[in-house]
Short mmCIF file of C-alpha atoms in Angstrom, two decimals:
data_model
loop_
_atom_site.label_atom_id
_atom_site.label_comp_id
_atom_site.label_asym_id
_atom_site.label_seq_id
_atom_site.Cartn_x
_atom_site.Cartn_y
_atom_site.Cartn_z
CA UNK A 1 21.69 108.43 -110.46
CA UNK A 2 22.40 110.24 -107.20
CA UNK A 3 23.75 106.81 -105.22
CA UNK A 4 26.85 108.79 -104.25
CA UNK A 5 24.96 111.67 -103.03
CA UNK A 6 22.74 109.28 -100.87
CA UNK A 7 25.55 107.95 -99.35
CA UNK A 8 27.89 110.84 -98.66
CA UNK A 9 24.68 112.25 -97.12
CA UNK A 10 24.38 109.30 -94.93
CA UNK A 11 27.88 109.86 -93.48
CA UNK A 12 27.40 113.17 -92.64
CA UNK A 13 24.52 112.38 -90.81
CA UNK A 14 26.04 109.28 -89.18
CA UNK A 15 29.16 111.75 -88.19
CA UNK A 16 26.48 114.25 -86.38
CA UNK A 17 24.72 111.84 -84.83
CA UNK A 18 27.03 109.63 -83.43
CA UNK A 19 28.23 113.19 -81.69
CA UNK A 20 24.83 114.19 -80.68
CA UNK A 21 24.99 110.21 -79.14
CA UNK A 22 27.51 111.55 -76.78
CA UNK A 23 26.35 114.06 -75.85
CA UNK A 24 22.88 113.00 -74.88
CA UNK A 25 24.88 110.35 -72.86
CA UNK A 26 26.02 112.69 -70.06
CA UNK A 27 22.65 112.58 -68.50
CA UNK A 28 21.85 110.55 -65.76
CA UNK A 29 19.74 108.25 -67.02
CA UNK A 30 20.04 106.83 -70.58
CA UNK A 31 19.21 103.61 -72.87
CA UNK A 32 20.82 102.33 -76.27
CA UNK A 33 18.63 100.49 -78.69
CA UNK A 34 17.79 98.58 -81.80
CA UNK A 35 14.64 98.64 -84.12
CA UNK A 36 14.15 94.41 -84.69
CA UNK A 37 11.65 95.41 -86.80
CA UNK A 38 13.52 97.77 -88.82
CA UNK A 39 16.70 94.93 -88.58
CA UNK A 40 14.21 92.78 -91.04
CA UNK A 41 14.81 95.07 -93.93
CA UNK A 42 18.73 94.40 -93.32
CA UNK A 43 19.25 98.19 -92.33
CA UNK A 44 21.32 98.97 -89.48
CA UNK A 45 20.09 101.07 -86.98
CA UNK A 46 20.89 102.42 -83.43
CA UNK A 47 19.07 104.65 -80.96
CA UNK A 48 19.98 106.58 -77.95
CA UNK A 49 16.99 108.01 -75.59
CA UNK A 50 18.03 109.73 -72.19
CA UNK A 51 15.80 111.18 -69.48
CA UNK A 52 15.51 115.00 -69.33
CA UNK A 53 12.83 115.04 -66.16
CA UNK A 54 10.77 112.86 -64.39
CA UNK A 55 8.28 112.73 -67.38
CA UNK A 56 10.25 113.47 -70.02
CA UNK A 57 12.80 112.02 -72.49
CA UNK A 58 14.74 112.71 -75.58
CA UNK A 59 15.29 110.23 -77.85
CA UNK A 60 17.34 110.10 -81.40
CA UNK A 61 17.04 107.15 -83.89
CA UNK A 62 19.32 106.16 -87.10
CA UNK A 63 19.42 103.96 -89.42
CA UNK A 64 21.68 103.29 -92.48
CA UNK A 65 20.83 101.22 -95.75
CA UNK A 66 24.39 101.04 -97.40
CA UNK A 67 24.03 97.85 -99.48
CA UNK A 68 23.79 98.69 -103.27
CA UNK A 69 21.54 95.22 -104.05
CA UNK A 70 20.09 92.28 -102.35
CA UNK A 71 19.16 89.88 -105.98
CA UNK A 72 19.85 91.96 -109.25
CA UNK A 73 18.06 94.92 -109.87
CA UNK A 74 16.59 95.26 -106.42
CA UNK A 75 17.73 97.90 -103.82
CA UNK A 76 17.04 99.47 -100.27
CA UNK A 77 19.56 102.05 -100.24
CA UNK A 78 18.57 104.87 -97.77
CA UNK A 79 19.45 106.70 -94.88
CA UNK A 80 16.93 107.48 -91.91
CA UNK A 81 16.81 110.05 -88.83
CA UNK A 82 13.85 110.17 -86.62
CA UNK A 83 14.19 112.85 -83.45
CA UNK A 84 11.37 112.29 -80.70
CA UNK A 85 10.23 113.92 -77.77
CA UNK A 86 8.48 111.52 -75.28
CA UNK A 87 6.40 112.12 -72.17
CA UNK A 88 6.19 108.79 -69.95
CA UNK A 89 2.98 108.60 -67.86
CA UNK A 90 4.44 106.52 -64.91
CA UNK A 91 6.48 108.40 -62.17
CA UNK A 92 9.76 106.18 -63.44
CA UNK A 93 11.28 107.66 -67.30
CA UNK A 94 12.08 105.19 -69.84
CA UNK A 95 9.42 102.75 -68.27
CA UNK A 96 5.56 102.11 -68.94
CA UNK A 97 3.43 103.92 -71.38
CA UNK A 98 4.53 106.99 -73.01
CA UNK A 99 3.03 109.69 -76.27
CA UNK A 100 5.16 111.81 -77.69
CA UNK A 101 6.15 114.14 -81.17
CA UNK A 102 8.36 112.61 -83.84
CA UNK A 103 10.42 113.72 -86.73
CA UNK A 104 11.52 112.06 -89.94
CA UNK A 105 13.48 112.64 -92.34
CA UNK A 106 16.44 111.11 -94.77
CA UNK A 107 17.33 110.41 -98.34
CA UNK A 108 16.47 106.96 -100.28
CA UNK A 109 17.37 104.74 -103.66
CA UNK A 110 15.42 101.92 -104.24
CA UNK A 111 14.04 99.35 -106.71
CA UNK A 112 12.18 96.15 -106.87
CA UNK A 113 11.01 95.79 -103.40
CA UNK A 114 8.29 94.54 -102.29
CA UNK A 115 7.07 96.50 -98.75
CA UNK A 116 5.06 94.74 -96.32
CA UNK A 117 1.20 95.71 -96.42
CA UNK A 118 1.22 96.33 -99.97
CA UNK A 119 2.88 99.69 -99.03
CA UNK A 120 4.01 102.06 -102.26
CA UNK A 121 3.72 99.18 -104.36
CA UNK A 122 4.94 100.87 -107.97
CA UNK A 123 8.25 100.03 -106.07
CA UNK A 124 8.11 96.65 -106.75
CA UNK A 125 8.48 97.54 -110.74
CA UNK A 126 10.15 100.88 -110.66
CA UNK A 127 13.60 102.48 -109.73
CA UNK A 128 12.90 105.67 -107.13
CA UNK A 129 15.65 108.23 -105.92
CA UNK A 130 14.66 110.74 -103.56
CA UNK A 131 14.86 112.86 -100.49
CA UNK A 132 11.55 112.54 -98.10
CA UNK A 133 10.82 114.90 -94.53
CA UNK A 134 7.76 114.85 -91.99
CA UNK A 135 6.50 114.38 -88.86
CA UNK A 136 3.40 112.70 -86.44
CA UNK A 137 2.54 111.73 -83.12
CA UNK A 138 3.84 108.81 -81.27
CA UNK A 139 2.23 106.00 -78.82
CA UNK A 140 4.01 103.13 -76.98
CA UNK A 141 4.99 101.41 -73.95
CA UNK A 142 8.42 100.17 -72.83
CA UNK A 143 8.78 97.19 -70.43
CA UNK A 144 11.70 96.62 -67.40
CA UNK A 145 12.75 93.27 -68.41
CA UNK A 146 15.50 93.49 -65.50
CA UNK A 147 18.26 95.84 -63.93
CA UNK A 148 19.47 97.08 -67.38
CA UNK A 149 16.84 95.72 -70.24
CA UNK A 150 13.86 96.88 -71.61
CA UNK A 151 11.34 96.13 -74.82
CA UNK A 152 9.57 98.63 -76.28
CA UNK A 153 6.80 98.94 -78.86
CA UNK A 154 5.53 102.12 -80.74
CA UNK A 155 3.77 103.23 -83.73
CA UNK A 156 3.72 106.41 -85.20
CA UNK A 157 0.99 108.18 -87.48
CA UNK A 158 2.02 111.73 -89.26
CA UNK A 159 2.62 113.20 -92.27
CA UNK A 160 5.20 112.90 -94.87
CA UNK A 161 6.22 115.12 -97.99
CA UNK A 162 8.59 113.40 -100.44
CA UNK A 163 10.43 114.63 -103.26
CA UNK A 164 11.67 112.20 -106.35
CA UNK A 165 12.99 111.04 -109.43
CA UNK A 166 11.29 107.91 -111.06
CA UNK A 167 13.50 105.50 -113.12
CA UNK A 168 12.76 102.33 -115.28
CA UNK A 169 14.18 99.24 -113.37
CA UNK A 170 17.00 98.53 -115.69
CA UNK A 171 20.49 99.01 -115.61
CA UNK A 172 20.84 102.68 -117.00
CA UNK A 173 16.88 103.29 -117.30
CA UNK A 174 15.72 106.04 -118.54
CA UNK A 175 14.24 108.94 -116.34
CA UNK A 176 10.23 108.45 -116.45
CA UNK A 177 9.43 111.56 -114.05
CA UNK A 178 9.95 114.00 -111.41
CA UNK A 179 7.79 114.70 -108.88
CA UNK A 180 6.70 114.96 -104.94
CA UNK A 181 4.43 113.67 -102.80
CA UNK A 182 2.11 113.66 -99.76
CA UNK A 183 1.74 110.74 -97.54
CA UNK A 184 -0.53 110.29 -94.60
CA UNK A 185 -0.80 107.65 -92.21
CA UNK A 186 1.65 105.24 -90.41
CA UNK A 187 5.46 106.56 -90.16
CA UNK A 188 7.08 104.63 -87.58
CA UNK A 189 6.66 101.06 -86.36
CA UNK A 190 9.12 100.02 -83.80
CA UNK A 191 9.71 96.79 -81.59
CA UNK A 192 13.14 97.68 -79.92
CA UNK A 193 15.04 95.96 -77.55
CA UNK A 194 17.08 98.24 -75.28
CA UNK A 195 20.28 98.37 -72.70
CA UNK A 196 19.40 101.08 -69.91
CA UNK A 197 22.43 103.16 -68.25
CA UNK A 198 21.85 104.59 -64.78
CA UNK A 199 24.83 106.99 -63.90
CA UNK A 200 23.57 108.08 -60.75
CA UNK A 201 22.72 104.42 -59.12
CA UNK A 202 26.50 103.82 -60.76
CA UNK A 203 27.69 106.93 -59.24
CA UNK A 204 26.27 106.18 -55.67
CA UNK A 205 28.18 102.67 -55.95
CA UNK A 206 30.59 104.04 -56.20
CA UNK A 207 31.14 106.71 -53.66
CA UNK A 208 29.57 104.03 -51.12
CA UNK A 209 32.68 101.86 -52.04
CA UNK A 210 34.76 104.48 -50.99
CA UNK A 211 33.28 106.14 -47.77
CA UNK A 212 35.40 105.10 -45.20
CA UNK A 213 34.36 103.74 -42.15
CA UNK A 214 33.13 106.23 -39.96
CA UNK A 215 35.21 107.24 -36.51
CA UNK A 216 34.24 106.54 -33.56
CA UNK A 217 33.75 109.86 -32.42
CA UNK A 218 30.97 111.54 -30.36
CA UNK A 219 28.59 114.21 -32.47
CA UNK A 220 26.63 115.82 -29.79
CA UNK A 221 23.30 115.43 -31.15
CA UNK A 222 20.24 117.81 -29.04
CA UNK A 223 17.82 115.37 -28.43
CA UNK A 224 15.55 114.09 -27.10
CA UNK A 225 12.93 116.30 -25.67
CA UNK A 226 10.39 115.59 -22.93
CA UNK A 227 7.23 116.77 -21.73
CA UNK A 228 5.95 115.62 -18.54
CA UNK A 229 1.92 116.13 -17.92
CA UNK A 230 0.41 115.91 -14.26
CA UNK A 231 -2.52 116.49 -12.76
CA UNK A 232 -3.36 117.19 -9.08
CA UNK A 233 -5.87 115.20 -7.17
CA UNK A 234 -9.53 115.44 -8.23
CA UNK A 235 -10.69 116.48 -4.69
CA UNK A 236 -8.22 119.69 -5.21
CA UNK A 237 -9.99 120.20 -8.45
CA UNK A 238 -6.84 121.56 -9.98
CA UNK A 239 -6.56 122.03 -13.62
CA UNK A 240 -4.02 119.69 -15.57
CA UNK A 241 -0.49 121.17 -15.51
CA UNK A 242 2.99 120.72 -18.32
CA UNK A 243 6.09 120.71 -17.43
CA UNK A 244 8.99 120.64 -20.17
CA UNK A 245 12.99 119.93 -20.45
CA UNK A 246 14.97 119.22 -23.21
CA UNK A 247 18.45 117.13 -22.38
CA UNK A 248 21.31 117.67 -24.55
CA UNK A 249 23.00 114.17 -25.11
CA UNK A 250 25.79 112.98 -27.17
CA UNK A 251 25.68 109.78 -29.24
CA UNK A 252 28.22 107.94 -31.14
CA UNK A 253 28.32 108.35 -34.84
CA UNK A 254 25.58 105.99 -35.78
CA UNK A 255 24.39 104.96 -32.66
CA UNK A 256 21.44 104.43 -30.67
CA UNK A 257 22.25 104.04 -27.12
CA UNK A 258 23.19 106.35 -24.26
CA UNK A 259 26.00 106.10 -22.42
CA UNK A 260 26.59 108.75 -19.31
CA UNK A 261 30.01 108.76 -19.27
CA UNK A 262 30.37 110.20 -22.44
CA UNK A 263 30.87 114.24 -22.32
CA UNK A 264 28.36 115.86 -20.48
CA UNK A 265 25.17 113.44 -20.45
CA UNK A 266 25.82 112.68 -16.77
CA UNK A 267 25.15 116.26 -15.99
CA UNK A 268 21.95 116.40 -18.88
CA UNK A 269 20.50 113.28 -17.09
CA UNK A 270 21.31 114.32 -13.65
CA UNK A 271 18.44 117.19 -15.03
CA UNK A 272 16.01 114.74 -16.09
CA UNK A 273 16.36 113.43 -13.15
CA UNK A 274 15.84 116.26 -11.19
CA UNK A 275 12.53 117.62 -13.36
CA UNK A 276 11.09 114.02 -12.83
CA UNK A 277 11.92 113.97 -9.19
CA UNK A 278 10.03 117.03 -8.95
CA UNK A 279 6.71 116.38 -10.16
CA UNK A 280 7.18 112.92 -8.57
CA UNK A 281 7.82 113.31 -4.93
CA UNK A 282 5.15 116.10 -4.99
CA UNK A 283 2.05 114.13 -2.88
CA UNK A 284 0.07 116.65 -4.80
CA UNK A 285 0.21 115.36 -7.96
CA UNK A 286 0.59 112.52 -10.03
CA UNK A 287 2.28 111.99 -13.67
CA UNK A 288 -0.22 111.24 -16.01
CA UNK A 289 2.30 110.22 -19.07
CA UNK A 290 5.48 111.78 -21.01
CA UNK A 291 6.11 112.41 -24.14
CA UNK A 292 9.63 112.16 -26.24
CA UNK A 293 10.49 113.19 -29.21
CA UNK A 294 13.60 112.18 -31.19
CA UNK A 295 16.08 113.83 -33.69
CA UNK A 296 18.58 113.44 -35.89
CA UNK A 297 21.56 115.31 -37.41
CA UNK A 298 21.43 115.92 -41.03
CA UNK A 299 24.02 113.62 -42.38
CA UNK A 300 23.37 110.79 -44.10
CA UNK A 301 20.10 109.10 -45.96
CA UNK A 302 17.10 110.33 -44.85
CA UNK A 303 15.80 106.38 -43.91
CA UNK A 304 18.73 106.16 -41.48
CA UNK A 305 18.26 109.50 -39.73
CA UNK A 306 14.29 108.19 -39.30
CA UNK A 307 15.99 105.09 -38.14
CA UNK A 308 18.76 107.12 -35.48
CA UNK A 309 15.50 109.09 -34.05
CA UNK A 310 13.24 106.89 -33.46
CA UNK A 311 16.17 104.36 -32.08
CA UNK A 312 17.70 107.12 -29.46
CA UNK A 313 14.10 108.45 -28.91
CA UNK A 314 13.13 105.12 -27.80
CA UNK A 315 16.87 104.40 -25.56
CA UNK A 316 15.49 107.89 -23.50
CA UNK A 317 12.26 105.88 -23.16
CA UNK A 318 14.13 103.11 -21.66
CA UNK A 319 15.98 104.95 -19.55
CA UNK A 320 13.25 107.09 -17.91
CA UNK A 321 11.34 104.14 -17.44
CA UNK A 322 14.22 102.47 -15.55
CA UNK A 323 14.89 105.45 -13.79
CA UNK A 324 10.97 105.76 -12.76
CA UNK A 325 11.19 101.88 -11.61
CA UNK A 326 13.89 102.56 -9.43
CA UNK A 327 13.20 104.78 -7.73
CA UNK A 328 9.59 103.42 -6.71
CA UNK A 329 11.58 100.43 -5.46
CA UNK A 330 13.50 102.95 -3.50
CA UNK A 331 10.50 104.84 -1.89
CA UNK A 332 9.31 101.61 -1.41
CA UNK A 333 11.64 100.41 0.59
CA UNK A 334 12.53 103.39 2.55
CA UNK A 335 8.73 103.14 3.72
CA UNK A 336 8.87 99.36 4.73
CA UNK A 337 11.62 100.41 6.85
CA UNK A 338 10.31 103.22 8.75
CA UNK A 339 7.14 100.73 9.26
CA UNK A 340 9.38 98.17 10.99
CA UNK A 341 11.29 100.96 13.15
#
């Protein structure tokens, strides 16, 4: 009997792949799981997949078969190592429906079992000792059952090429033959339940605990820009005319609105002023609109920048528009005046 081979071969595998476990876990993204399915037969198994791209994954499966009887003369003593290469068809790894390429391979003693499906059924009344290797093709689809869980279901269909010794199911039987064997058709049938890692949502949790609060100092930011358009009157028949500035103003880390006392946005809106003044208190022409357009600095998310542009793009708005209103009221009542004199 080769039981002690079986099992020192187990434990070298275990060894190597509980070290190819650790490493596959410094990726990013990652999930430990268990065959239920393959739990039935009493076996022990563990698998670690981990995302190597936004369609692809890596996954390695093992599973162990130490005990040397369940009633008498029956046995399923094996061990079990099935390498896969997924590719997910959603946009998210390690979620929704997926193909991929498996290997299998491992080392097996067993007697008196009956398999599910009427599968190899001589095992049922013979004792078989062997080393098996092969390989198929892989469908299945894994489902977010929260933050951190997901079940999965996949069935595999390959090719197998075994190699064993057949023994009468007795204590001490004799040897009846030696031989291999081809197998095709299902080799993998999994229903796992699964605990997803995610180092880089952990990792960003972590650094946003410890940003500190930013200080309250000024980052000159250049923005906004403005275009003015006018037009002179239609009985001059003039074409339409564009006139541009661009005010530098600083803003407060994180902030939207301007204040003119800080640095030197009294001077940059003293030249707004000026460039609106001028198209204004021509009697030639009259504004038509103005445009603005916002920026941001670089820093931070992306969604807050969009969120500091449009937000400081919008407090020039305001203020041109105030300024406009203004100074109509002052025009306004400068001519009233002279009207009464």
């Amino acid at each position: 009997m080769h039981t002690n081979r079986t099992e020192k071969g187990a434990l070298i595998v275990l060894v190597f792949s509980i070290l190819t476990c650790m490493n596959v876990a410094a990726q990013r993204t990652f999930n430990i799981k268990n065959n239920l399915l393959y739990d039935a037969t009493l076996t022990p198994n563990l698998g670690i997949e981990a995302a190597i791209g936004q369609h692809s994954s890596l996954q390695l499966f093992y599973g162990w078969n130490p005990w040397h009887g369940y009633h008498g003369l029956k046995r399923l003593q094996h061990w079990s190592l099935m390498p896969e290469y997924r590719y997910w068809l959603s946009d998210r790894p390690l979620s929704g429906w997926f193909t991929g390429l498996h290997a299998v391979g491992g080392e097996y003693n067993a007697a008196g079992v009956k398999l599910p499906f009427g599968l190899f059924e001589p095992l049922r009344h013979n004792h078989y000792e062997g080393w098996y290797a092969g390989g198929g093709l892989t469908i299945g689809h894994a489902w977010r059952l929260s933050e951190h869980w997901n079940l999965e279901a996949a069935l595999g269909l390959g090719y197998v090429h075994t190699r064993f010794s057949r023994y009468e199911n007795e204590e001490c039987g004799d040897l009846l033959e030696q031989r291999h064997k081809n197998y095709v058709g299902p080799t993998k049938l999994a229903l796992n339940i699964a605990y997803v890692f995610s180092k880089a949502k952990k990792q960003e949790a972590i650094e946003k605990r410890q940003e500190p609060e930013p200080e309250p100092v000024i980052v000159p930011i250049h923005q906004p820009n403005f275009v003015v358009n006018y037009e002179r009157p239609k009985a001059e028949q003039e074409k339409q005319r564009e006139l541009s500035g661009q005010a530098f103003l600083d803003f407060v880390v994180n902030k939207t609105d301007i204040r003119r006392d800080y640095r030197g946005n009294a001077t940059e809106l003293a030249k707004v002023d000026r460039t609106i003044d001028e198209v204004r208190l021509d009697p030639n022409v009259s504004i038509r609109h103005i445009s603005i357009h916002g920026y941001a600095s670089p820093e931070g998310s992306f969604q807050n920048n969009v969120r500091l542009a449009e937000g400081r793009a919008q407090a020039f708005k305001d203020y041109i528009q105030t300024f406009i209103c203004r100074v109509e009221r002052r025009s306004f009542t400068s001519t009233l005046s002279q009207n009464r004199a």
